[in-house]
Short mmCIF file of C-alpha atoms in Angstrom, two decimals:
data_model
loop_
_atom_site.label_atom_id
_atom_site.label_comp_id
_atom_site.label_asym_id
_atom_site.label_seq_id
_atom_site.Cartn_x
_atom_site.Cartn_y
_atom_site.Cartn_z
CA MET O 1 22.98 -3.76 -3.04
CA SER O 2 24.10 -6.63 -1.67
CA GLY O 3 23.73 -10.45 -2.72
CA PRO O 4 22.84 -13.09 -3.31
CA LEU O 5 19.73 -13.52 -1.17
CA TRP O 6 17.48 -16.52 -2.23
CA ILE O 7 14.16 -14.83 -3.49
CA GLY O 8 11.08 -16.18 -4.81
CA HIS O 9 7.62 -15.35 -6.22
CA GLY O 10 3.95 -16.69 -6.29
CA ARG O 11 0.61 -15.57 -7.30
CA ALA O 12 -3.04 -16.97 -6.81
CA GLY O 13 -6.45 -15.81 -7.53
CA LEU O 14 -8.89 -13.71 -5.18
CA PRO O 15 -12.39 -14.45 -6.90
CA VAL O 16 -15.31 -12.40 -6.35
CA SER O 17 -19.07 -13.28 -7.24
CA PRO O 18 -21.89 -10.88 -8.34
CA GLY O 19 -23.86 -9.43 -5.82
CA THR O 20 -20.63 -8.95 -3.54
CA PRO O 21 -20.76 -5.62 -2.11
CA LEU O 22 -17.96 -3.30 -2.93
CA GLY O 23 -15.87 -1.21 -0.78
CA GLY O 24 -13.89 2.00 -0.97
CA TYR O 25 -17.07 4.34 -1.77
CA ALA O 26 -19.40 5.67 0.71
CA ASP O 27 -21.63 6.72 -2.51
CA ARG O 28 -21.22 3.29 -4.25
CA THR O 29 -24.61 1.79 -3.99
CA GLY O 30 -25.16 -1.44 -5.93
CA THR O 31 -23.02 -5.12 -5.68
CA ALA O 32 -20.54 -6.40 -7.86
CA THR O 33 -22.19 -7.31 -11.34
CA GLY O 34 -18.86 -8.74 -12.78
CA VAL O 35 -15.56 -8.35 -13.24
CA LEU O 36 -13.46 -6.33 -15.25
CA ASP O 37 -9.81 -7.81 -14.53
CA ASP O 38 -8.99 -10.73 -12.16
CA LEU O 39 -8.12 -9.87 -8.41
CA GLU O 40 -4.75 -11.44 -7.09
CA VAL O 41 -2.51 -12.08 -4.10
CA ARG O 42 1.00 -12.41 -5.41
CA CYS O 43 3.88 -13.03 -2.55
CA VAL O 44 7.42 -11.98 -2.56
CA ALA O 45 9.94 -14.32 -0.66
CA ILE O 46 13.71 -12.85 0.71
CA GLY O 47 15.60 -15.12 2.62
CA ASP O 48 19.24 -15.07 3.81
CA GLY O 49 19.16 -19.11 3.94
CA THR O 50 18.72 -18.06 8.04
CA ARG O 51 15.21 -15.48 7.77
CA ARG O 52 13.18 -15.05 5.81
CA LEU O 53 10.98 -11.63 4.83
CA LEU O 54 7.68 -12.83 2.86
CA LEU O 55 5.66 -9.43 1.31
CA VAL O 56 1.78 -10.45 0.43
CA VAL O 57 0.10 -8.08 -1.46
CA VAL O 58 -3.49 -8.48 -1.43
CA ASP O 59 -5.83 -6.75 -4.20
CA LEU O 60 -8.52 -5.28 -1.20
CA ILE O 61 -9.35 -2.10 0.00
CA CYS O 62 -7.48 -2.87 3.23
CA VAL O 63 -6.00 -5.16 5.40
CA ASN O 64 -7.49 -5.44 9.17
CA ALA O 65 -5.18 -6.75 11.91
CA ASP O 66 -7.64 -9.84 12.20
CA LEU O 67 -6.85 -10.71 8.26
CA ALA O 68 -3.62 -9.90 9.12
CA ALA O 69 -3.06 -12.27 11.48
CA ALA O 70 -4.57 -14.79 10.07
CA VAL O 71 -2.56 -14.86 7.17
CA GLU O 72 0.43 -14.90 8.83
CA ARG O 73 -0.68 -18.38 10.18
CA ALA O 74 -1.79 -19.77 6.97
CA VAL O 75 1.58 -18.98 5.51
CA GLY O 76 3.42 -20.01 8.76
CA ALA O 77 6.76 -19.37 7.24
CA GLY O 78 8.85 -16.50 7.96
CA ASP O 79 8.22 -12.71 9.23
CA VAL O 80 5.07 -12.10 6.85
CA TRP O 81 3.72 -8.53 6.13
CA THR O 82 0.29 -8.67 4.29
CA LEU O 83 -0.10 -5.45 2.22
CA ALA O 84 -3.30 -4.03 0.53
CA THR O 85 -2.99 -2.48 -3.26
CA HIS O 86 -6.43 -0.38 -2.00
CA THR O 87 -8.38 -0.72 -4.68
CA HIS O 88 -11.78 0.59 -4.28
CA ALA O 89 -12.92 -2.38 -6.91
CA GLY O 90 -12.70 -5.19 -4.47
CA PRO O 91 -14.83 -6.85 -2.06
CA ASP O 92 -16.00 -4.64 1.08
CA ALA O 93 -13.45 -5.59 4.11
CA ASN O 94 -15.26 -3.67 6.59
CA CYS O 95 -12.40 -0.78 6.29
CA GLY O 96 -11.87 2.28 8.59
CA PRO O 97 -10.92 3.76 11.51
CA GLY O 98 -10.50 1.77 14.66
CA THR O 99 -10.91 -2.12 15.27
CA ARG O 100 -12.67 -3.71 12.37
CA ARG O 101 -13.62 -7.18 11.95
CA THR O 102 -13.05 -8.49 8.15
CA PRO O 103 -16.33 -10.30 7.20
CA THR O 104 -15.37 -14.50 7.67
CA ALA O 105 -15.53 -15.65 4.51
CA LEU O 106 -13.12 -13.20 2.80
CA VAL O 107 -10.70 -14.15 5.67
CA GLU O 108 -10.85 -17.50 4.85
CA GLN O 109 -10.67 -16.73 1.21
CA VAL O 110 -7.59 -14.17 1.56
CA ALA O 111 -5.66 -16.70 3.87
CA ALA O 112 -6.31 -20.06 1.44
CA ALA O 113 -5.03 -17.73 -1.61
CA ALA O 114 -2.10 -16.07 0.88
CA ARG O 115 -0.95 -19.42 1.45
CA SER O 116 -0.71 -20.88 -2.19
CA ALA O 117 1.05 -17.77 -3.30
CA ALA O 118 3.64 -18.18 -0.17
CA GLU O 119 4.39 -21.52 -1.04
CA GLN O 120 4.85 -21.00 -4.74
CA ALA O 121 7.62 -18.33 -3.97
CA LEU O 122 9.12 -20.52 -1.42
CA ALA O 123 9.11 -23.26 -4.23
CA ASP O 124 10.36 -20.70 -6.63
CA SER O 125 12.93 -19.08 -4.06
CA ARG O 126 16.66 -19.09 -6.07
CA PRO O 127 19.83 -17.09 -5.29
CA LEU O 128 19.12 -13.89 -7.06
CA TYR O 129 20.38 -10.21 -6.76
CA LEU O 130 18.60 -6.58 -5.57
CA ARG O 131 19.09 -3.15 -6.71
CA GLN O 132 17.01 -0.69 -5.42
CA SER O 133 16.43 2.65 -7.59
CA THR O 134 13.69 5.67 -7.44
CA VAL O 135 11.99 6.57 -10.40
CA ASP O 136 10.03 9.76 -10.50
CA ILE O 137 6.89 9.32 -12.71
CA SER O 138 5.13 12.04 -14.59
CA GLY O 139 1.12 12.33 -15.21
CA VAL O 140 0.19 9.65 -13.08
CA GLY O 141 -0.66 10.88 -9.83
CA ALA O 142 -0.98 14.26 -8.03
CA ALA O 143 -1.87 15.82 -4.69
CA ARG O 144 -5.61 15.77 -4.25
CA ASP O 145 -5.82 18.18 -1.09
CA ARG O 146 -4.37 20.95 -2.79
CA ALA O 147 -4.72 22.57 -6.47
CA GLY O 148 -1.72 23.21 -8.67
CA GLY O 149 0.74 20.60 -7.68
CA PRO O 150 2.99 18.69 -10.07
CA PRO O 151 1.64 15.75 -11.22
CA ILE O 152 5.01 13.64 -10.39
CA VAL O 153 5.17 10.86 -7.94
CA PRO O 154 8.20 9.09 -6.64
CA VAL O 155 8.34 5.12 -7.08
CA ASP O 156 10.55 2.98 -5.51
CA VAL O 157 11.49 -0.13 -7.50
CA LEU O 158 13.17 -3.46 -6.51
CA ASP O 159 14.91 -4.68 -9.45
CA ILE O 160 15.78 -8.69 -9.15
CA ALA O 161 18.20 -10.52 -11.35
CA ASP O 162 20.51 -13.35 -11.50
CA GLU O 163 24.16 -13.04 -11.42
CA SER O 164 24.24 -12.87 -15.44
CA GLY O 165 22.18 -9.49 -15.09
CA ARG O 166 18.51 -11.11 -16.09
CA ARG O 167 15.88 -9.70 -14.80
CA HIS O 168 13.35 -12.16 -12.85
CA GLY O 169 11.33 -9.72 -11.15
CA LEU O 170 9.71 -6.35 -9.88
CA VAL O 171 8.37 -5.01 -7.09
CA ALA O 172 7.30 -1.55 -7.66
CA VAL O 173 6.26 0.68 -4.72
CA VAL O 174 3.57 2.97 -5.91
CA PRO O 175 2.16 6.16 -4.51
CA VAL O 176 -0.88 6.86 -5.71
CA HIS O 177 -4.54 5.61 -4.92
CA PRO O 178 -5.89 3.17 -7.26
CA THR O 179 -9.00 4.87 -8.05
CA VAL O 180 -9.25 5.97 -11.86
CA LEU O 181 -12.85 3.63 -11.29
CA SER O 182 -15.51 5.69 -10.00
CA ALA O 183 -18.45 4.41 -7.51
CA ASP O 184 -20.46 4.16 -10.26
CA ASN O 185 -18.39 1.06 -11.53
CA LEU O 186 -19.87 -2.23 -10.27
CA LEU O 187 -17.38 -4.43 -12.12
CA VAL O 188 -14.71 -5.96 -9.81
CA SER O 189 -10.92 -4.49 -10.59
CA ALA O 190 -7.21 -4.23 -9.28
CA ASP O 191 -7.93 -0.74 -11.33
CA LEU O 192 -4.73 1.29 -11.25
CA ALA O 193 -2.26 -1.32 -9.45
CA GLY O 194 -3.71 -4.10 -11.68
CA ALA O 195 -2.85 -2.11 -14.79
CA ILE O 196 0.61 -1.11 -13.80
CA ARG O 197 1.22 -4.84 -12.72
CA ARG O 198 0.28 -6.11 -16.15
CA ARG O 199 2.06 -3.84 -17.51
CA LEU O 200 5.38 -4.50 -15.96
CA GLY O 201 5.02 -8.52 -16.20
CA THR O 202 5.14 -8.63 -19.74
CA ALA O 203 8.52 -10.70 -19.36
CA VAL O 204 8.92 -11.07 -15.95
CA TRP O 205 6.81 -11.42 -12.66
CA SER O 206 5.88 -8.20 -11.07
CA VAL O 207 4.66 -6.58 -7.88
CA VAL O 208 2.56 -3.48 -7.42
CA ALA O 209 2.38 -2.27 -3.88
CA THR O 210 0.88 0.79 -2.94
CA GLY O 211 3.18 3.70 -0.45
CA CYS O 212 2.49 6.81 0.95
CA ALA O 213 -0.93 7.38 -1.15
CA GLY O 214 -2.71 8.95 1.30
CA ASN O 215 -3.28 12.29 -0.12
CA ILE O 216 -1.83 11.78 -4.06
CA SER O 217 -4.78 10.06 -6.53
CA THR O 218 -5.20 10.22 -10.22
CA ARG O 219 -8.08 13.28 -9.67
CA ALA O 220 -6.14 15.47 -11.49
CA THR O 221 -4.38 13.44 -14.16
CA ARG O 222 -7.30 11.10 -15.49
CA ARG O 223 -9.29 11.87 -18.60
CA ALA O 224 -11.76 10.08 -17.61
CA GLN O 225 -13.22 7.26 -15.10
CA THR O 226 -13.36 4.10 -17.48
CA PRO O 227 -11.98 0.86 -17.88
CA ALA O 228 -9.23 2.63 -20.65
CA GLU O 229 -7.85 5.02 -19.03
CA CYS O 230 -7.19 2.52 -16.12
CA GLN O 231 -5.16 0.81 -18.46
CA ARG O 232 -4.17 4.09 -20.07
CA LEU O 233 -2.46 5.59 -17.17
CA GLY O 234 -1.24 1.96 -15.85
CA GLU O 235 0.89 1.71 -19.19
CA LEU O 236 2.12 5.38 -18.84
CA ALA O 237 3.25 4.72 -14.89
CA ALA O 238 4.57 1.01 -16.22
CA GLU O 239 6.41 2.62 -19.14
CA GLN O 240 8.28 5.24 -17.00
CA ILE O 241 9.16 2.90 -14.46
CA LEU O 242 11.02 0.28 -16.63
CA ALA O 243 12.50 3.37 -18.79
CA GLY O 244 14.35 4.55 -15.67
CA LEU O 245 15.65 1.30 -14.04
CA PRO O 246 19.54 0.55 -13.98
CA SER O 247 20.44 -1.80 -16.60
CA ALA O 248 21.58 -4.43 -14.62
CA PRO O 249 21.94 -4.93 -11.18
CA ILE O 250 25.03 -4.38 -8.76
CA ILE O 251 26.58 -7.90 -7.19
CA GLY O 252 26.99 -8.51 -3.87
CA THR O 253 28.06 -10.36 -0.53
CA ASP O 254 27.02 -11.52 2.69
CA CYS O 255 23.11 -9.89 2.79
CA THR O 256 20.98 -11.00 5.45
CA VAL O 257 17.40 -10.13 6.26
CA GLN O 258 16.11 -9.06 9.47
CA SER O 259 12.81 -7.28 10.82
CA ALA O 260 10.86 -6.14 13.75
CA ARG O 261 7.19 -5.02 14.27
CA ARG O 262 5.48 -2.69 16.89
CA THR O 263 1.84 -1.12 17.82
CA LEU O 264 1.96 2.33 19.15
CA GLU O 265 -0.75 4.19 20.54
CA PHE O 266 -1.95 7.59 20.32
CA PRO O 267 -5.26 9.46 22.25
CA VAL O 268 -7.49 9.86 19.64
CA ARG O 269 -8.30 13.62 18.62
CA LYS O 270 -10.96 15.43 20.26
CA ASP O 271 -10.79 18.60 17.90
CA ASP O 272 -13.96 19.84 16.00
CA PRO O 273 -13.87 19.07 12.36
CA PRO O 274 -13.34 22.49 10.81
CA PRO O 275 -15.96 23.72 8.13
CA ALA O 276 -14.90 24.40 4.40
CA THR O 277 -14.10 28.17 3.86
CA GLY O 278 -13.82 30.62 1.34
CA PRO O 279 -14.68 29.49 -2.45
CA VAL O 280 -14.35 25.65 -2.33
CA SER O 281 -15.17 23.09 -5.01
CA ASP O 282 -18.60 21.17 -4.88
CA ARG O 283 -16.29 17.79 -4.73
CA PHE O 284 -14.23 19.02 -2.07
CA ALA O 285 -17.05 20.22 0.09
CA HIS O 286 -18.90 17.21 -0.42
CA THR O 287 -15.49 14.92 0.48
CA LEU O 288 -14.90 17.18 3.60
CA ALA O 289 -18.59 17.12 5.06
CA GLN O 290 -17.73 12.91 4.63
CA GLY O 291 -14.75 13.50 6.47
CA ARG O 292 -16.44 15.68 9.18
CA ALA O 293 -18.94 12.92 9.32
CA VAL O 294 -16.60 10.13 10.22
CA ALA O 295 -14.82 12.24 12.37
CA ARG O 296 -18.11 12.82 14.46
CA GLU O 297 -17.77 8.89 14.85
CA ARG O 298 -14.19 8.82 16.41
CA ALA O 299 -15.70 8.75 19.98
CA ARG O 300 -17.74 4.87 18.88
CA GLN O 301 -14.87 3.65 16.54
CA HIS O 302 -12.05 3.94 19.31
CA PRO O 303 -14.52 3.32 22.88
CA ASP O 304 -10.92 3.03 24.82
CA GLY O 305 -9.91 6.82 23.66
CA ILE O 306 -6.72 4.83 22.01
CA ALA O 307 -6.00 5.31 18.33
CA ARG O 308 -3.63 2.07 17.37
CA LEU O 309 -0.82 2.17 14.75
CA VAL O 310 0.96 -0.54 13.67
CA VAL O 311 4.56 -0.15 12.43
CA SER O 312 7.08 -2.79 10.56
CA ALA O 313 10.71 -2.36 9.89
CA ALA O 314 12.96 -4.40 7.98
CA ARG O 315 17.04 -4.39 6.83
CA ILE O 316 17.46 -6.42 3.44
CA GLY O 317 21.61 -5.98 4.11
CA PRO O 318 21.64 -1.99 3.57
CA LEU O 319 17.99 -2.00 2.05
CA ARG O 320 15.29 -0.72 4.88
CA ILE O 321 11.76 -0.99 4.59
CA ILE O 322 9.08 0.60 6.93
CA GLY O 323 5.60 -0.65 7.14
CA LEU O 324 2.60 1.50 8.27
CA GLY O 325 -0.56 0.23 9.37
CA ALA O 326 -2.26 3.68 7.81
CA GLU O 327 -2.85 5.89 4.69
CA PRO O 328 0.28 7.58 4.95
CA TYR O 329 0.49 11.02 2.95
CA LEU O 330 3.34 11.22 0.46
CA ALA O 331 5.43 14.11 2.94
CA VAL O 332 5.22 10.90 5.37
CA ARG O 333 8.10 9.09 2.92
CA GLN O 334 10.30 12.52 3.21
CA LEU O 335 10.14 11.89 7.03
CA ALA O 336 12.39 8.57 6.54
CA PRO O 337 15.80 7.90 6.35
CA PRO O 338 17.38 8.49 2.76
CA GLY O 339 16.70 5.88 0.64
CA THR O 340 14.19 3.98 2.91
CA ILE O 341 11.36 2.50 0.97
CA VAL O 342 8.08 3.39 3.12
CA LEU O 343 4.94 0.70 2.37
CA GLY O 344 1.20 2.02 3.49
CA TYR O 345 -1.96 -0.27 4.46
CA THR O 346 0.45 -2.49 5.78
CA ASN O 347 -0.73 -5.11 8.58
CA ASP O 348 -4.06 -3.42 9.60
CA TYR O 349 -5.76 -0.11 8.86
CA ALA O 350 -5.99 2.99 10.94
CA GLY O 351 -7.44 5.58 8.59
CA TYR O 352 -5.38 8.30 6.99
CA LEU O 353 -1.85 9.47 8.45
CA PRO O 354 -0.88 13.36 7.72
CA ASP O 355 1.83 14.82 8.00
CA SER O 356 1.73 17.82 10.51
CA ALA O 357 1.58 20.35 8.01
CA ALA O 358 -1.49 18.44 6.32
CA HIS O 359 -4.41 20.97 4.71
CA VAL O 360 -7.83 20.51 5.91
CA SER O 361 -9.51 18.45 3.48
CA TYR O 362 -11.49 14.48 3.89
CA GLU O 363 -7.97 12.89 4.89
CA SER O 364 -6.79 15.37 7.24
CA VAL O 365 -10.34 15.77 9.09
CA SER O 366 -11.00 12.02 9.02
CA SER O 367 -8.11 10.91 10.69
CA PRO O 368 -8.08 9.91 14.30
CA PHE O 369 -4.31 10.96 14.77
CA PRO O 370 -2.87 13.94 16.65
CA PRO O 371 -1.25 16.02 14.35
CA ASP O 372 2.55 14.65 15.77
CA THR O 373 1.73 11.11 14.85
CA ALA O 374 3.59 10.49 11.61
CA GLN O 375 6.74 12.03 12.93
CA ILE O 376 6.60 9.27 16.12
CA ALA O 377 5.86 6.66 13.85
CA ILE O 378 8.47 6.98 11.55
CA THR O 379 11.14 7.87 14.91
CA GLU O 380 10.04 4.97 15.93
CA ALA O 381 10.44 2.46 12.73
CA THR O 382 14.12 4.26 12.56
CA THR O 383 14.63 2.84 15.81
CA LEU O 384 13.68 -0.50 15.07
CA LEU O 385 15.53 -0.11 11.98
CA ARG O 386 18.61 0.72 14.11
CA ALA O 387 18.25 -2.31 16.71
CA ILE O 388 18.35 -4.83 14.24
CA ARG O 389 20.97 -3.68 12.39
#
């Protein structure tokens, strides 16, 4: 990759009090009883001396548009992308399809934490270099909407070092749902994303974002749904990421930062959700029934009949990044130009974004989008990337 760039990192805590409603599971019946591991807001600032991109990664189930706007106002410097790690053991952010309002207290708390993390990142910025790589990790996540798929997922990594080659930080985009802990868990946690982050950050700072994880989870790879298993999977992922990294960044010159954003509109799907057919597991039948219930609410969630999808695009020298305000399937990543990093849960949340060949599942049934939405969104993002080249 090219460089040098001005790169810095900051972090701030996101405390959650006992009694706080937790988000992510329709079957959860209780509120937070304590903290397993602290939630955080992390920020990476990447600038070229004139323009900068700030990636604000929040340990939340989702980032609604109102929360992304509040973070952008609070940070007030450069182009701000706000991403959710999608932990299912954090506070309820009123996540779901359609236009949603985040609880006011949570908006204020996250905005303040983001401002603090961004201020640290800007103060920490120094001339550094990037190297992009993709590391396949095994045994951590697999497709949950079909049986027998290989438990291998690609992790995009930005390796950040100084001119001598000494590593300062890592940004890992992991396309796996951080849902090791179950709906019965009432302890606040960043789940898998936090466990990976802790292991990667033993010697340098680290940021773990969630990529195209819409249909990828630990359902087929976890041995239990316990804190110990979450730690095991996090360490397994981190060790493979570290082992697959190049020894030192490539040094280059004349690297610039540019970005753009657009909101796309699609007619809300009106097809009737299909029932489960043939022999299915109790788990599949249960989640499919939940998906059908969500689908029946489409008209109420989208009173104007429009499903909106925020698409963000950035170039950092030759590096291309696409952000999607939804839960994209892993196959959506393959629709983008080779080498492009695709982030999910970015700047908004509109529901699941399957690829056009998606199997019938909770995710595909509950999605408000027509089947060709993913291809249209990636095409639009690619057009934005060309425009800012």
